[in-house]
Amino acid sequence: MNGLMMQQPLLISSLLVHAERHHGAQEIVSRRTEGDLHRYTFRELARRARRMAKAIQALGVGQGDRVATLAWNGYRHLELYYAVSGSGAVLHTLNPRLHPDQLGWIVANAEDRVLCFDQTFLPLVEKVAPLLKSVQHVVLLCDRTHMPARCSIPNLLCYEDLIDAHSDDYAWPQLDENLASSLCYTSGTTGNPKGVLYSHRSTVLHTYASALPDALNLSSRDTVLPVVPMFHVNAWGLPYAACMVGAKVVFPGAQLDGASLHELFESERVTVSAGVPTVWQGLLTHVEAHGLNFSTMRRTVIGGSACSPAMIRSFEEQYRVQVLHAWGMTELSPLGTVCILQPKHAELPVDAQLQVQAKQGQSLFGIDMKIVDAHGQELPWDGQASGELLVRGHWVAQSYFRGEGGDPLVDGWFPTGDVSTIDADGYMQITDRAKDVIKSGGEWIGSIDIENIAMACPGVAMAACIGVKHPKWDERPLLVVVPKPGAQLGKAEVLGFLSGKIAKWWTPDDVVFVDAIPLGATGKMLKHKLRESFKDYLMPAA
Ligand code: AMP
């Protein structure tokens, strides 16, 4: 017997309709490429998104057609999030930090029909223009007065002209919830990137789960500033969650340095933010150097790479900002787990609490996970056994756009390529990316553990641990360190700091100091590049 309840499609447009009705006066503040701070409300967002939906239809964009964006976090980008997906087309966010050839390849693979971009990216768009064969319309996200006097892009359209040309008299279509809503390519550190195609249903379910108290804990009392870019995995879903709960939104635009972010946190009374550890490193350095604090910020979500206990300690003890350590992937929309302490953890000493918080946490309701050994056998949840992490759930990709790479699933589970442990309470901890694991004497050394400890060493700004070839042990760990500005650091201090905190055979054989560690388009350390740089490195004799 079926239940007798209504069946309504889960649609992205309904998030905006809800926000307009219930939180119409809530503010959206954006630092613009024009140089000023723009302010308006959810009510105006909804009206302009409807006008934009009509505008893109007038450009000939139909259901399922891809509309690409090359833009910072800002209100016009947000309008496109709703106008494009809400009208049945597919929003394709492009990462401007990718190599122009890779961008051209992605646009061609996606067959984007329209490209909308921020002024900052005009030189980039001019450069890749010859590769954009599928693109019929190119739109600059600005008003008429900011249109370039001259540029090499023929028939460049002005975003505000498109908005002005249409009324807001538009009803969002009642789409099938399984239709594609947005597209994001994986960063593709090796080989071509693969497209992950989200649906309205997967996006709305991800939004419900991510807003919950034991996830990102968002509400209409919050002011949220997503540092995490809207051009990669939909800014971790925050543009949707903000509408669902009616939180005030502050967009930082192109200015992501510590000083600009801190100024915005304070002036707009931001309560919650989200970003990768490298961004927070810059912010903490600025705040520390200038003796500042956070007067309204209550919590920050940190993910994308492991957040070290040293960073968690700084935020929580020095600045009273709670860290929500989160793990996810492009293929997971992206949130899979969030680390929140349970009441029983409050009894633990601070150091033990930090050890729990260094874990990536428990899965959100809607995501299942398991770890398996090299033969695919499931491993126990004992916090010790480590193996490849597999996931399944309502917002996990089941295949890639155009079937790229074949069927990725193993018995219905998505193999993440991450190696992790899971403890008896279900807290997952990533020990490594499978391809970054250091294999020494037939055993595995988890590089993240070593990096986490090294990051707590006074004077260390960033640390990466990689395996380098060794005649006897196959590979041995080498620690690559970026010192804090002005710090006088030697090998002996770093190795001395590690001593006693990790197993002896895990201790790096050597430490090298560098000015910078190469970062990828999403702010992750590019360990394959580091391995390449140090491939001929000779470890000192033991
Ligand atoms: P992307 O698809 O570009 O978002 O990258 C996903 C990958 O980032 C994951 O498979 C992990 O290897 C890594 N990652 C994400 N969050 C974390 C985290 N909190 N700790 C460690 N690695 C992470």
XYZ file of C-alpha atoms and ligand atoms in Angstrom:
565
model
C 0.000 0.000 0.000
C 1.375 3.426 -0.946
C 1.318 6.352 1.425
C -1.148 9.064 0.583
C 1.125 12.051 0.660
C 1.741 14.649 -2.000
C 4.628 14.238 -4.350
C 6.265 17.511 -5.287
C 9.474 17.831 -7.242
C 12.497 19.061 -5.274
C 13.500 22.111 -7.308
C 16.223 24.711 -6.964
C 13.765 27.486 -7.892
C 11.664 26.615 -4.835
C 14.567 27.649 -2.587
C 14.440 31.123 -4.091
C 10.645 31.329 -3.938
C 10.857 30.416 -0.246
C 13.571 33.007 0.437
C 11.615 35.742 -1.333
C 8.418 35.012 0.600
C 9.875 34.452 4.040
C 13.118 36.397 4.105
C 12.478 39.015 1.424
C 14.185 41.820 3.341
C 17.292 39.796 4.238
C 20.456 41.313 2.790
C 22.988 40.144 0.217
C 26.189 42.205 0.250
C 28.804 41.843 -2.485
C 32.259 43.280 -3.008
C 32.152 43.975 -6.742
C 34.809 44.013 -9.418
C 33.630 47.634 -9.960
C 35.382 48.308 -6.625
C 32.382 49.101 -4.418
C 30.170 47.245 -1.978
C 26.794 46.354 -3.483
C 23.773 45.717 -1.287
C 20.309 44.401 -1.988
C 17.781 41.903 -0.650
C 16.526 38.399 -1.351
C 13.414 40.068 -2.803
C 15.526 41.860 -5.395
C 17.583 38.718 -6.044
C 14.386 36.809 -6.851
C 13.085 39.532 -9.172
C 16.338 39.862 -11.064
C 16.766 36.072 -11.308
C 13.339 35.873 -12.984
C 14.321 38.628 -15.426
C 17.576 36.826 -16.159
C 15.702 33.549 -16.707
C 13.685 35.310 -19.403
C 16.839 36.857 -20.848
C 18.649 33.560 -21.278
C 15.580 31.989 -22.835
C 15.498 34.921 -25.263
C 19.105 34.051 -26.146
C 17.832 30.647 -27.246
C 18.907 28.653 -24.194
C 16.609 25.661 -23.803
C 16.136 22.896 -21.245
C 19.396 21.063 -20.585
C 21.555 23.623 -22.428
C 24.703 24.615 -20.600
C 25.365 28.197 -19.493
C 28.908 28.689 -18.251
C 30.111 31.187 -15.656
C 33.610 32.463 -14.991
C 32.957 34.585 -11.955
C 33.819 35.426 -8.359
C 31.408 35.111 -5.470
C 28.903 37.902 -6.047
C 25.220 38.717 -6.462
C 25.166 38.480 -10.261
C 26.706 35.022 -10.053
C 24.013 34.108 -7.517
C 21.298 35.379 -9.871
C 22.681 33.056 -12.549
C 22.677 30.133 -10.098
C 18.907 30.486 -9.855
C 18.043 31.875 -13.303
C 19.886 29.145 -15.203
C 19.033 26.077 -13.110
C 15.566 27.326 -12.179
C 14.569 27.717 -15.814
C 15.682 24.174 -16.683
C 19.100 24.921 -18.171
C 22.377 23.730 -16.626
C 24.709 26.099 -14.795
C 28.296 25.224 -15.617
C 30.727 26.893 -13.223
C 34.243 27.245 -14.645
C 37.343 27.511 -12.478
C 39.365 30.535 -13.672
C 42.496 29.176 -11.996
C 42.738 26.369 -14.543
C 45.123 26.584 -17.456
C 43.479 28.330 -20.462
C 43.895 25.190 -22.624
C 42.148 23.124 -19.960
C 39.342 25.701 -19.758
C 38.912 25.571 -23.528
C 38.791 21.772 -23.376
C 36.160 21.828 -20.606
C 33.915 24.334 -22.416
C 34.110 22.220 -25.582
C 33.412 19.009 -23.657
C 30.398 20.602 -21.945
C 29.251 22.255 -25.186
C 28.479 25.473 -23.343
C 26.184 27.764 -25.328
C 26.538 30.931 -23.285
C 29.490 32.199 -21.247
C 29.003 34.839 -18.542
C 32.133 36.309 -16.966
C 33.396 38.920 -14.512
C 35.489 41.872 -15.718
C 38.627 40.449 -14.080
C 38.557 37.587 -16.551
C 38.327 39.631 -19.762
C 42.000 38.945 -20.712
C 41.471 35.227 -19.996
C 38.286 35.076 -22.088
C 39.991 36.938 -24.937
C 42.780 34.370 -24.802
C 40.532 31.291 -24.824
C 37.959 32.795 -27.240
C 39.306 30.850 -30.271
C 38.679 27.593 -28.360
C 35.063 28.426 -27.491
C 33.479 26.965 -30.625
C 30.196 25.936 -28.966
C 29.639 29.336 -27.318
C 27.074 31.490 -29.137
C 26.780 34.372 -26.652
C 29.333 35.939 -24.353
C 28.039 38.123 -21.518
C 30.066 40.490 -19.346
C 28.749 40.732 -15.782
C 28.561 44.524 -15.459
C 26.512 47.547 -16.450
C 26.827 49.581 -19.649
C 29.227 52.120 -18.143
C 31.727 49.364 -17.356
C 31.693 47.718 -20.775
C 35.162 47.829 -22.390
C 35.588 50.429 -25.125
C 37.481 47.877 -27.184
C 37.873 44.131 -26.942
C 38.498 41.225 -29.271
C 35.269 39.392 -28.414
C 32.644 40.016 -31.104
C 29.105 40.957 -30.005
C 29.957 41.078 -26.317
C 26.694 41.386 -24.365
C 26.165 43.465 -21.241
C 24.520 41.641 -18.309
C 22.614 44.645 -16.998
C 21.263 45.364 -20.493
C 19.890 41.819 -20.607
C 18.218 42.302 -17.224
C 16.796 45.678 -18.254
C 15.311 44.225 -21.410
C 12.983 41.862 -19.515
C 10.257 42.089 -16.892
C 10.133 39.879 -13.810
C 6.829 38.415 -14.906
C 8.053 34.838 -15.077
C 6.814 31.623 -13.447
C 9.458 29.033 -12.641
C 8.670 25.843 -14.582
C 7.646 22.714 -12.660
C 10.513 20.520 -13.801
C 11.253 16.872 -13.204
C 13.441 16.894 -10.074
C 15.862 14.454 -11.714
C 16.804 16.916 -14.449
C 20.368 18.201 -14.489
C 20.776 21.542 -12.706
C 24.504 22.254 -12.624
C 27.811 20.933 -13.834
C 31.258 21.103 -12.257
C 34.441 19.475 -13.500
C 36.834 17.724 -11.135
C 40.183 19.457 -10.841
C 41.858 16.741 -12.966
C 45.349 16.773 -11.470
C 46.172 13.938 -13.859
C 44.445 13.499 -17.204
C 41.406 15.427 -18.384
C 38.907 16.660 -15.819
C 35.579 14.830 -15.560
C 32.182 16.523 -15.395
C 29.960 15.939 -12.364
C 26.342 16.649 -13.271
C 24.140 17.526 -10.286
C 20.353 17.284 -10.377
C 17.683 19.466 -8.756
C 16.867 16.586 -6.420
C 20.469 15.912 -5.373
C 21.059 19.620 -4.803
C 17.968 20.194 -2.655
C 18.618 17.084 -0.558
C 22.248 18.173 -0.072
C 20.962 21.597 0.991
C 18.585 20.131 3.605
C 21.341 17.978 5.071
C 24.060 20.628 5.056
C 21.994 23.212 6.931
C 21.264 20.924 9.921
C 22.596 21.796 13.395
C 25.174 18.999 13.430
C 26.302 19.923 9.926
C 26.870 23.595 9.005
C 24.243 24.735 11.520
C 22.837 27.587 9.418
C 19.843 29.762 10.229
C 18.254 33.131 9.494
C 20.205 34.481 12.502
C 23.433 33.914 10.606
C 25.461 36.100 8.303
C 27.407 33.780 6.065
C 30.482 34.711 4.051
C 31.479 31.947 1.631
C 35.195 32.304 0.878
C 34.970 28.970 -0.878
C 34.379 29.901 -4.517
C 31.078 29.645 -6.330
C 33.166 28.444 -9.294
C 34.014 25.142 -7.616
C 31.363 22.679 -6.348
C 28.801 25.440 -5.892
C 30.636 27.042 -2.954
C 29.915 23.891 -0.927
C 26.186 24.472 -1.457
C 26.074 27.721 0.563
C 24.263 29.743 -2.165
C 21.400 27.245 -1.860
C 21.505 26.797 1.915
C 21.428 30.583 2.487
C 18.110 30.772 0.615
C 16.696 27.733 2.388
C 17.318 29.219 5.849
C 17.223 32.937 4.986
C 20.738 33.769 6.184
C 22.284 37.124 5.274
C 24.997 36.569 2.650
C 28.263 38.467 2.206
C 30.256 37.844 -0.964
C 33.966 38.760 -0.945
C 34.411 39.037 -4.741
C 38.021 38.891 -5.884
C 39.608 40.126 -2.636
C 40.487 37.004 -0.701
C 43.571 38.211 1.179
C 43.555 38.198 4.988
C 43.138 41.981 5.371
C 40.169 42.279 2.975
C 38.410 39.266 4.456
C 38.900 40.421 8.031
C 37.562 43.890 7.209
C 34.431 42.363 5.694
C 33.941 39.919 8.594
C 33.924 42.855 10.976
C 32.019 45.485 8.962
C 29.213 43.094 7.941
C 29.128 41.271 11.297
C 29.709 37.863 9.716
C 28.902 34.912 12.011
C 29.959 31.954 9.844
C 32.366 31.400 6.992
C 33.790 28.533 4.942
C 36.995 27.887 3.049
C 40.116 25.793 2.519
C 42.984 25.760 5.070
C 45.337 27.827 2.877
C 42.892 30.775 2.937
C 42.570 30.591 6.723
C 46.333 30.416 7.045
C 46.547 33.811 5.291
C 43.789 35.226 7.476
C 45.319 33.988 10.734
C 48.728 35.392 9.767
C 47.134 38.799 9.150
C 45.042 38.762 12.335
C 48.019 37.655 14.437
C 50.407 40.220 12.911
C 47.998 43.105 13.576
C 46.733 42.008 16.982
C 43.139 41.765 15.707
C 40.251 39.523 16.745
C 36.839 38.411 15.478
C 34.020 40.246 17.206
C 31.051 38.462 15.590
C 32.389 35.329 13.907
C 31.222 32.214 15.747
C 32.277 29.346 13.488
C 34.061 28.510 10.299
C 33.849 25.477 8.077
C 37.280 24.248 6.971
C 37.674 21.537 4.358
C 39.020 20.702 0.941
C 42.314 19.648 2.582
C 43.062 18.456 6.091
C 42.784 21.121 8.770
C 45.595 20.686 11.294
C 44.910 20.615 15.046
C 47.250 23.646 15.288
C 44.882 25.693 13.125
C 41.834 24.432 15.036
C 43.528 25.381 18.302
C 44.347 28.901 17.064
C 40.796 29.566 15.950
C 39.150 28.129 19.049
C 41.520 29.136 21.848
C 42.847 32.469 20.602
C 39.808 33.744 18.726
C 36.810 31.786 20.125
C 35.789 30.694 16.623
C 34.484 27.104 16.424
C 36.025 25.061 13.607
C 33.773 22.682 11.687
C 36.187 20.355 9.938
C 34.454 18.989 6.845
C 35.300 16.517 4.128
C 33.814 16.218 0.693
C 34.444 15.946 -3.017
C 33.169 17.409 -6.267
C 31.451 14.043 -6.780
C 29.598 14.516 -3.455
C 28.054 17.940 -4.146
C 30.430 18.238 -2.054
C 29.630 17.517 1.609
C 30.179 14.017 2.985
C 31.184 14.469 6.617
C 31.410 17.199 9.228
C 33.203 16.932 12.556
C 31.151 18.087 15.540
C 32.054 17.031 19.065
C 29.490 14.978 20.949
C 28.547 15.811 24.555
C 30.771 12.992 25.836
C 33.824 14.651 24.265
C 33.411 17.675 26.541
C 34.889 15.593 29.370
C 38.110 14.980 27.446
C 41.243 17.077 27.970
C 41.666 19.795 25.309
C 44.402 17.912 23.452
C 42.219 14.818 23.150
C 39.323 16.969 21.910
C 41.637 18.414 19.262
C 42.530 14.893 18.158
C 38.826 14.230 17.560
C 38.391 17.540 15.725
C 41.321 16.734 13.463
C 39.113 13.916 12.122
C 36.894 14.723 9.164
C 33.866 13.627 11.184
C 30.595 11.800 10.892
C 28.682 11.393 7.665
C 25.678 13.602 7.056
C 22.369 11.776 7.106
C 21.957 10.690 3.484
C 25.559 9.540 3.018
C 26.732 5.999 3.803
C 30.403 5.171 4.049
C 32.674 2.163 4.460
C 36.385 1.392 4.262
C 37.831 -1.616 2.435
C 41.214 -3.340 2.154
C 43.123 -3.980 -1.089
C 40.820 -6.982 -1.803
C 37.624 -5.016 -1.305
C 36.942 -6.599 2.104
C 35.161 -4.274 4.503
C 37.318 -3.130 7.435
C 36.144 -2.592 11.017
C 35.168 0.795 12.451
C 37.826 0.730 15.172
C 39.747 3.922 14.449
C 42.807 1.797 13.598
C 42.205 -0.149 10.399
C 42.721 2.044 7.375
C 41.624 1.404 3.833
C 40.016 3.047 0.836
C 36.925 5.067 1.645
C 33.780 4.283 -0.374
C 30.540 6.254 -0.196
C 26.999 6.182 -1.500
C 24.064 8.500 -1.060
C 21.482 10.867 -2.514
C 24.036 13.434 -3.682
C 26.868 11.166 -4.824
C 27.705 10.933 -8.542
C 26.855 7.594 -10.136
C 28.752 8.361 -13.330
C 30.509 11.249 -15.036
C 29.223 13.553 -17.777
C 29.224 11.752 -21.145
C 30.241 8.523 -19.385
C 33.847 9.765 -19.153
C 36.075 7.179 -17.455
C 33.444 4.410 -17.628
C 31.395 3.208 -14.651
C 33.145 4.492 -11.522
C 31.045 2.498 -9.028
C 32.092 -0.689 -7.219
C 28.998 -2.703 -6.224
C 26.997 0.516 -6.085
C 29.592 2.397 -4.006
C 31.704 5.353 -5.152
C 35.438 4.835 -4.488
C 36.765 8.158 -3.232
C 40.487 7.541 -3.750
C 40.997 8.629 -0.118
C 42.462 6.349 2.529
C 40.877 6.637 5.951
C 39.989 5.116 9.291
C 36.527 5.187 10.882
C 36.168 4.935 14.666
C 33.443 3.234 16.682
C 31.417 6.489 16.824
C 31.557 6.790 13.034
C 34.166 9.583 12.928
C 36.092 9.206 9.696
C 39.697 10.381 9.440
C 41.522 10.753 6.154
C 45.085 9.493 6.462
C 45.988 10.174 2.859
C 44.989 10.428 -0.731
C 45.648 6.868 -2.077
C 48.151 8.222 -4.583
C 50.005 10.268 -1.928
C 50.522 7.423 0.556
C 54.219 6.868 1.342
C 55.173 3.211 0.971
C 58.145 2.413 3.179
C 59.447 -1.129 3.688
C 56.122 -2.624 2.617
C 54.161 -0.487 5.132
C 52.158 2.696 4.591
C 52.983 6.025 6.165
C 50.082 8.533 6.286
C 51.445 11.923 5.230
C 48.544 13.961 6.662
C 49.334 12.887 10.232
C 52.928 14.050 9.888
C 51.865 17.341 8.287
C 49.321 17.980 11.043
C 52.005 17.639 13.702
C 54.582 19.663 11.764
C 52.050 22.491 11.381
C 52.043 22.894 15.174
C 55.827 23.475 15.233
C 56.499 27.164 16.011
C 57.655 28.986 12.882
C 56.048 26.546 10.403
C 53.532 28.175 8.034
C 52.863 25.174 5.808
C 54.167 21.607 5.614
C 53.877 18.832 3.044
C 55.198 15.319 3.493
C 56.038 13.312 0.368
C 57.664 9.974 -0.377
C 61.024 10.045 -2.164
C 62.772 6.998 -3.597
C 65.029 5.094 -1.215
C 67.363 2.204 -2.160
C 66.518 0.105 0.883
C 63.002 1.108 1.942
C 61.448 1.823 -1.476
C 60.275 5.249 -0.266
C 61.027 7.419 2.745
C 59.215 10.552 3.936
C 60.653 13.980 3.152
C 59.133 16.988 4.902
C 58.873 20.156 2.819
C 58.324 23.237 4.990
C 57.399 26.860 4.293
C 58.595 28.885 7.313
C 56.502 31.761 8.717
C 57.788 35.201 7.652
C 60.890 36.061 9.702
C 61.067 32.662 11.453
C 64.565 31.230 11.998
C 63.929 27.527 11.570
C 66.408 24.694 11.243
C 66.009 20.991 10.445
C 66.960 20.021 13.972
C 64.144 22.100 15.494
C 61.506 20.616 13.202
C 62.697 17.026 13.653
C 63.062 17.618 17.399
C 59.464 18.859 17.509
C 58.216 15.721 15.727
C 60.237 13.426 17.970
C 58.060 11.413 20.354
C 54.863 12.567 18.615
C 54.992 9.992 15.812
C 56.385 6.466 15.423
C 60.151 6.549 14.869
C 59.971 4.882 11.464
C 57.413 7.496 10.334
C 59.826 10.332 11.130
C 60.894 12.113 7.925
C 64.510 11.352 6.967
C 65.026 14.976 6.008
C 63.452 18.438 6.070
C 63.803 20.977 3.267
C 62.747 24.613 3.414
C 61.032 26.281 0.458
C 59.399 29.666 -0.169
C 56.108 28.167 -1.354
C 54.375 24.838 -1.901
C 52.603 24.574 -5.276
C 48.817 24.833 -4.905
C 46.203 23.615 -7.376
C 43.164 25.439 -8.747
C 41.133 24.610 -5.632
C 43.805 25.515 -3.079
C 45.102 21.985 -2.455
C 48.812 21.200 -2.213
C 49.984 19.671 -5.481
C 51.986 16.765 -4.107
C 52.633 15.225 -7.515
C 54.414 18.478 -8.447
C 56.463 18.355 -5.240
C 57.342 14.701 -5.891
C 58.436 15.694 -9.377
C 60.649 18.504 -7.980
C 62.258 16.171 -5.454
C 62.424 13.016 -7.577
C 66.247 13.015 -7.618
C 66.576 14.036 -3.998
C 69.117 11.999 -2.085
C 68.158 11.370 1.507
C 71.002 11.855 3.999
C 72.523 8.525 5.112
C 70.953 7.326 8.374
P 37.632 18.126 -4.862
O 36.821 17.163 -5.617
O 38.505 18.979 -5.705
O 36.781 18.925 -3.938
O 38.649 17.280 -3.961
C 38.204 16.258 -3.120
C 39.348 15.705 -2.327
O 39.871 16.692 -1.427
C 38.977 14.569 -1.410
O 38.867 13.344 -2.105
C 40.109 14.589 -0.408
O 41.267 13.957 -0.913
C 40.388 16.056 -0.272
N 39.717 16.615 0.921
C 38.565 17.278 0.987
N 38.298 17.653 2.256
C 39.320 17.187 3.017
C 39.631 17.225 4.407
N 38.870 17.847 5.292
N 40.752 16.594 4.809
C 41.566 15.961 3.936
N 41.336 15.902 2.618
C 40.222 16.510 2.168
